[in-house]
Each structure stands twice: as C-alpha cells, then as structure tokens.
mmCIF file of C-alpha atoms in Angstrom:
data_model
loop_
_atom_site.group_PDB
_atom_site.id
_atom_site.type_symbol
_atom_site.label_atom_id
_atom_site.label_comp_id
_atom_site.label_asym_id
_atom_site.label_seq_id
_atom_site.Cartn_x
_atom_site.Cartn_y
_atom_site.Cartn_z
ATOM 1 C CA UNK A 286 3.472 156.969 109.546
ATOM 2 C CA UNK A 287 7.300 157.152 110.106
ATOM 3 C CA UNK A 288 9.206 157.218 107.357
ATOM 4 C CA UNK A 289 12.936 156.682 106.749
ATOM 5 C CA UNK A 290 15.072 159.041 104.224
ATOM 6 C CA UNK A 291 14.962 155.962 102.052
ATOM 7 C CA UNK A 292 10.796 155.878 102.182
ATOM 8 C CA UNK A 293 10.615 159.738 101.571
ATOM 9 C CA UNK A 294 12.471 159.380 98.377
ATOM 10 C CA UNK A 295 10.580 156.405 97.248
ATOM 11 C CA UNK A 296 7.185 158.516 97.324
ATOM 12 C CA UNK A 297 8.851 160.771 95.055
ATOM 13 C CA UNK A 298 9.866 158.578 92.556
ATOM 14 C CA UNK A 299 6.691 156.904 92.432
ATOM 15 C CA UNK A 300 4.361 160.024 91.870
ATOM 16 C CA UNK A 301 7.078 161.491 89.180
ATOM 17 C CA UNK A 302 6.987 158.017 87.757
ATOM 18 C CA UNK A 303 3.407 157.780 87.708
ATOM 19 C CA UNK A 304 2.816 161.450 86.285
ATOM 20 C CA UNK A 305 5.465 161.282 83.435
ATOM 21 C CA UNK A 306 3.555 157.833 82.669
ATOM 22 C CA UNK A 307 0.366 159.668 82.402
ATOM 23 C CA UNK A 308 -0.527 156.978 84.675
ATOM 24 C CA UNK A 309 -4.275 158.312 86.575
ATOM 25 C CA UNK A 310 -4.310 155.417 89.028
ATOM 26 C CA UNK A 311 -0.692 155.400 89.811
ATOM 27 C CA UNK A 312 -0.749 159.080 90.303
ATOM 28 C CA UNK A 313 -3.605 158.951 92.935
ATOM 29 C CA UNK A 314 -2.063 156.279 94.475
ATOM 30 C CA UNK A 315 0.924 158.061 95.076
ATOM 31 C CA UNK A 316 -0.675 160.906 95.983
ATOM 32 C CA UNK A 317 -2.928 159.652 98.619
ATOM 33 C CA UNK A 318 0.604 157.591 99.959
ATOM 34 C CA UNK A 319 2.357 161.183 100.149
ATOM 35 C CA UNK A 320 -0.991 162.527 101.957
ATOM 36 C CA UNK A 321 -1.632 159.884 104.495
ATOM 37 C CA UNK A 322 2.539 159.915 105.143
ATOM 38 C CA UNK A 323 2.839 164.007 105.674
ATOM 39 C CA UNK A 324 -1.035 165.150 106.591
ATOM 40 C CA UNK A 325 -0.077 165.156 110.166
ATOM 41 C CA UNK A 326 3.701 166.793 109.943
ATOM 42 C CA UNK A 327 2.353 169.635 107.731
ATOM 43 C CA UNK A 328 -0.615 170.022 110.049
ATOM 44 C CA UNK A 329 1.852 170.200 112.936
ATOM 45 C CA UNK A 330 4.123 173.301 111.489
ATOM 46 C CA UNK A 331 0.798 174.987 110.236
ATOM 47 C CA UNK A 332 -0.631 174.824 114.062
ATOM 48 C CA UNK A 333 2.480 176.439 115.234
ATOM 49 C CA UNK A 334 1.180 179.899 113.542
ATOM 50 C CA UNK A 335 -3.030 179.311 113.295
ATOM 51 C CA UNK A 336 -5.047 178.863 115.845
ATOM 52 C CA UNK A 337 -8.312 177.588 114.654
ATOM 53 C CA UNK A 338 -8.875 173.580 113.204
ATOM 54 C CA UNK A 339 -10.810 174.606 110.216
ATOM 55 C CA UNK A 340 -7.635 176.986 109.237
ATOM 56 C CA UNK A 341 -5.204 174.541 109.985
ATOM 57 C CA UNK A 342 -6.716 171.435 107.751
ATOM 58 C CA UNK A 343 -7.475 173.902 105.026
ATOM 59 C CA UNK A 344 -3.647 174.766 104.794
ATOM 60 C CA UNK A 345 -2.924 171.197 105.198
ATOM 61 C CA UNK A 346 -4.716 170.356 102.029
ATOM 62 C CA UNK A 347 -3.320 173.560 100.155
ATOM 63 C CA UNK A 348 0.495 172.732 100.934
ATOM 64 C CA UNK A 349 -0.133 169.128 99.684
ATOM 65 C CA UNK A 350 -2.243 170.334 96.674
ATOM 66 C CA UNK A 351 0.003 172.891 95.717
ATOM 67 C CA UNK A 352 2.937 170.360 95.644
ATOM 68 C CA UNK A 353 0.934 167.926 93.506
ATOM 69 C CA UNK A 354 0.098 170.337 91.326
ATOM 70 C CA UNK A 355 4.000 172.063 90.781
ATOM 71 C CA UNK A 356 5.807 168.370 91.570
ATOM 72 C CA UNK A 357 6.625 167.843 87.617
ATOM 73 C CA UNK A 358 8.033 171.868 87.253
ATOM 74 C CA UNK A 359 10.394 171.591 90.353
ATOM 75 C CA UNK A 360 13.771 170.844 89.537
ATOM 76 C CA UNK A 361 14.660 168.948 92.186
ATOM 77 C CA UNK A 362 13.535 168.043 95.870
ATOM 78 C CA UNK A 363 16.534 166.567 97.973
ATOM 79 C CA UNK A 364 14.095 165.908 100.761
ATOM 80 C CA UNK A 365 10.238 165.706 100.412
ATOM 81 C CA UNK A 366 9.825 166.014 103.874
ATOM 82 C CA UNK A 367 11.843 169.202 104.434
ATOM 83 C CA UNK A 368 10.139 170.758 100.996
ATOM 84 C CA UNK A 369 6.552 170.055 102.461
ATOM 85 C CA UNK A 370 7.629 171.217 106.097
ATOM 86 C CA UNK A 371 9.104 174.805 104.535
ATOM 87 C CA UNK A 372 5.579 174.766 102.342
ATOM 88 C CA UNK A 373 3.852 174.502 105.512
ATOM 89 C CA UNK A 374 5.958 177.473 107.328
ATOM 90 C CA UNK A 375 5.727 179.803 104.505
ATOM 91 C CA UNK A 376 1.773 178.720 103.592
ATOM 92 C CA UNK A 377 1.076 179.526 107.561
ATOM 93 C CA UNK A 378 2.843 182.524 107.647
ATOM 94 C CA UNK A 379 1.260 183.907 104.777
ATOM 95 C CA UNK A 380 -2.309 183.508 106.405
ATOM 96 C CA UNK A 381 -1.613 185.116 109.436
ATOM 97 C CA UNK A 382 -0.312 188.089 107.336
ATOM 98 C CA UNK A 383 -3.078 188.214 105.134
ATOM 99 C CA UNK A 384 -4.923 187.805 108.293
ATOM 100 C CA UNK A 385 -3.548 190.502 109.913
ATOM 101 C CA UNK A 386 -3.998 192.869 107.063
ATOM 102 C CA UNK A 387 -7.905 192.367 107.132
ATOM 103 C CA UNK A 388 -8.649 191.832 111.134
ATOM 104 C CA UNK A 389 -6.349 195.183 111.652
ATOM 105 C CA UNK A 390 -4.980 196.910 108.625
ATOM 106 C CA UNK A 391 -1.480 195.771 109.425
ATOM 107 C CA UNK A 392 1.014 194.880 106.775
ATOM 108 C CA UNK A 393 3.679 193.389 108.541
ATOM 109 C CA UNK A 394 3.505 190.369 111.550
ATOM 110 C CA UNK A 395 4.176 191.213 115.330
ATOM 111 C CA UNK A 396 3.399 188.112 116.602
ATOM 112 C CA UNK A 397 4.885 185.953 113.996
ATOM 113 C CA UNK A 398 7.514 187.823 112.402
ATOM 114 C CA UNK A 399 9.448 185.389 110.209
ATOM 115 C CA UNK A 400 13.051 186.278 112.131
ATOM 116 C CA UNK A 401 11.627 185.748 115.364
ATOM 117 C CA UNK A 402 10.166 182.262 114.364
ATOM 118 C CA UNK A 403 13.405 180.975 112.804
ATOM 119 C CA UNK A 404 15.676 182.224 114.903
ATOM 120 C CA UNK A 405 16.537 179.877 117.509
ATOM 121 C CA UNK A 406 15.173 176.263 117.171
ATOM 122 C CA UNK A 407 14.525 176.953 121.300
ATOM 123 C CA UNK A 408 11.830 179.677 120.276
ATOM 124 C CA UNK A 409 9.847 176.803 118.968
ATOM 125 C CA UNK A 410 8.553 175.443 122.151
ATOM 126 C CA UNK A 411 6.236 177.814 123.350
ATOM 127 C CA UNK A 412 6.752 179.472 126.590
ATOM 128 C CA UNK A 413 4.187 178.789 129.461
ATOM 129 C CA UNK A 414 4.563 182.143 131.066
ATOM 130 C CA UNK A 415 4.576 184.030 127.219
ATOM 131 C CA UNK A 416 1.843 185.140 125.277
ATOM 132 C CA UNK A 417 1.342 182.065 123.288
ATOM 133 C CA UNK A 418 -0.857 182.127 120.491
ATOM 134 C CA UNK A 419 0.194 178.549 119.165
ATOM 135 C CA UNK A 420 -2.636 176.230 118.086
ATOM 136 C CA UNK A 421 -3.363 173.636 120.972
ATOM 137 C CA UNK A 422 -2.459 170.727 119.025
ATOM 138 C CA UNK A 423 1.185 172.108 118.725
ATOM 139 C CA UNK A 424 1.497 173.048 122.296
ATOM 140 C CA UNK A 425 0.332 169.493 123.131
ATOM 141 C CA UNK A 426 2.706 167.842 121.113
ATOM 142 C CA UNK A 427 5.830 169.835 122.066
ATOM 143 C CA UNK A 428 4.873 169.652 125.683
ATOM 144 C CA UNK A 429 4.515 165.339 125.233
ATOM 145 C CA UNK A 430 8.317 166.040 123.204
ATOM 146 C CA UNK A 431 9.852 167.909 125.927
ATOM 147 C CA UNK A 432 8.988 165.581 128.694
ATOM 148 C CA UNK A 433 10.035 162.729 126.977
ATOM 149 C CA UNK A 434 13.033 163.541 125.576
ATOM 150 C CA UNK A 435 13.618 166.702 127.233
ATOM 151 C CA UNK A 436 14.289 170.632 126.100
ATOM 152 C CA UNK A 437 17.244 170.549 124.084
ATOM 153 C CA UNK A 438 16.023 167.622 121.831
ATOM 154 C CA UNK A 439 13.020 168.466 121.449
ATOM 155 C CA UNK A 440 14.473 171.664 119.805
ATOM 156 C CA UNK A 441 16.656 169.825 117.579
ATOM 157 C CA UNK A 442 13.713 167.784 116.361
ATOM 158 C CA UNK A 443 11.794 170.633 115.782
ATOM 159 C CA UNK A 444 14.470 172.307 114.255
ATOM 160 C CA UNK A 445 15.101 169.883 111.334
ATOM 161 C CA UNK A 446 11.963 168.108 111.306
ATOM 162 C CA UNK A 447 9.055 171.229 111.379
ATOM 163 C CA UNK A 448 11.288 174.148 109.811
ATOM 164 C CA UNK A 449 13.452 171.357 107.786
ATOM 165 C CA UNK A 450 17.186 173.012 108.752
ATOM 166 C CA UNK A 451 19.632 170.855 107.820
ATOM 167 C CA UNK A 452 22.118 169.463 110.436
ATOM 168 C CA UNK A 453 25.320 171.848 109.719
ATOM 169 C CA UNK A 454 22.705 175.281 110.244
ATOM 170 C CA UNK A 455 21.536 173.242 113.704
ATOM 171 C CA UNK A 456 24.918 172.776 114.906
ATOM 172 C CA UNK A 457 26.021 176.143 113.986
ATOM 173 C CA UNK A 458 22.904 177.926 115.946
ATOM 174 C CA UNK A 459 23.285 175.597 118.995
ATOM 175 C CA UNK A 460 27.014 175.621 119.469
ATOM 176 C CA UNK A 461 27.571 172.231 119.140
ATOM 177 C CA UNK A 462 28.985 169.331 116.472
ATOM 178 C CA UNK A 463 27.160 168.616 113.488
ATOM 179 C CA UNK A 464 27.880 164.564 114.442
ATOM 180 C CA UNK A 465 26.503 165.211 117.904
ATOM 181 C CA UNK A 466 23.450 166.901 116.551
ATOM 182 C CA UNK A 467 22.864 164.045 114.440
ATOM 183 C CA UNK A 468 23.365 161.385 117.116
ATOM 184 C CA UNK A 469 21.381 163.692 119.353
ATOM 185 C CA UNK A 470 18.622 163.384 116.521
ATOM 186 C CA UNK A 471 18.337 159.700 115.601
ATOM 187 C CA UNK A 472 18.632 158.859 119.336
ATOM 188 C CA UNK A 473 15.687 160.782 120.115
ATOM 189 C CA UNK A 474 13.472 160.329 117.544
ATOM 190 C CA UNK A 475 14.251 156.391 118.329
ATOM 191 C CA UNK A 476 13.025 157.239 121.572
ATOM 192 C CA UNK A 477 9.618 158.953 121.120
ATOM 193 C CA UNK A 478 8.715 156.201 118.449
ATOM 194 C CA UNK A 479 9.529 153.729 120.481
ATOM 195 C CA UNK A 480 7.281 155.186 123.789
ATOM 196 C CA UNK A 481 4.459 157.051 121.507
ATOM 197 C CA UNK A 482 4.118 154.499 118.904
ATOM 198 C CA UNK A 483 2.487 156.098 115.597
ATOM 199 C CA UNK A 484 2.801 159.285 115.945
ATOM 200 C CA UNK A 485 3.543 162.760 113.780
ATOM 201 C CA UNK A 486 7.322 162.204 113.148
#
C-alpha cells in the first residue's frame, strides 16, 4: 500500500481522535489501517538485520503494537512512516544485540554496529562479494530497487524510506543539493511504483 504524506498524517489523526474520544471501534479501525499500511515497510527494515522469518514477523508486530501503546504519550510525530522506520531499526538492532549476548556472550555488536549501518546510505545495499547477513527478503528487494532504479537512486530511497533520514541529511552525506535529492527520490518512487505496482514503498 503506497501512501502520500497527507495520507500518513490522516491515519495518525484518525487514531489520536478515536483514542481521545474513547471510540474503541474507531481505534481498532485506525490501528488496522496503520498496520496494513506500514507492516511491509517495517518488516523490510527489520529484515535488514534479522535473518529468521518468525523473528522478522515478531519484531514487526512488536514495533506497531509499541507505537499503538505509546501514541497518546508522544508529543508530536512529524511523519508516521519515519517514526515507524526508526522504531523498527532500533528494535531490530536491540534484538541482534540481545541475541549476540545470549549466543556468544558479547556486549557489543560486530556485524550490526549502529555506526556502520547508518554511516553511508550505500552501505544499506548488500555487497554481493561481502559477508551479507541480511534477510533474503531484504536482499531481494534491494536488488530489485537497484535493477530498476540504479544504485544511487536506490540508496536515496533506502536512506529516506528505511532509515528515516531527512533530505538535507541525505544531500549533505552524498554531496548533492537538497532539491536534487528530492527530485531523484520522487522520480525514483514514481518509476518503481509504476513498474512494480503494489509494493512496500
């Protein structure tokens, strides 16, 4: 399900309005709409770090349920998508840290360090010659993005849609003007949706 920014804001307004009014049916409808709108995107982010299907699904549910439980305490959410993508990333990395501590007795991540994952949008694209530990679902979708749009446009989409980075942040990181990055992003999104139809974006 593809959403415009206005749709994103409307979903959040519908949920908060129903919560404030004590409208149980409205809350359930709003949460179901948010879940169906964003579950695939959240799962995509989790799959960047987690390799087991059951764990990806569990984390996806946890992220969305956590948002549902905390929404009334959030002062402001400028972008529901960005908030959920960031929450998914943190949840997946916390899961990896806990798993590493249990299995190897480590207190810090090696393959999944926060700095490594967020330092460069291009690093979000698995290196076919490297030690790729991302979920096959993530790798397949990223390969599809690269094949359809090219590596640069794919990196911009991953940085914004997956990591929740702002366009100024992406522009500074990639050494481009902000308007150029915005144009590349929106053009790439339109092309990918046109060619792929219903997709995670």
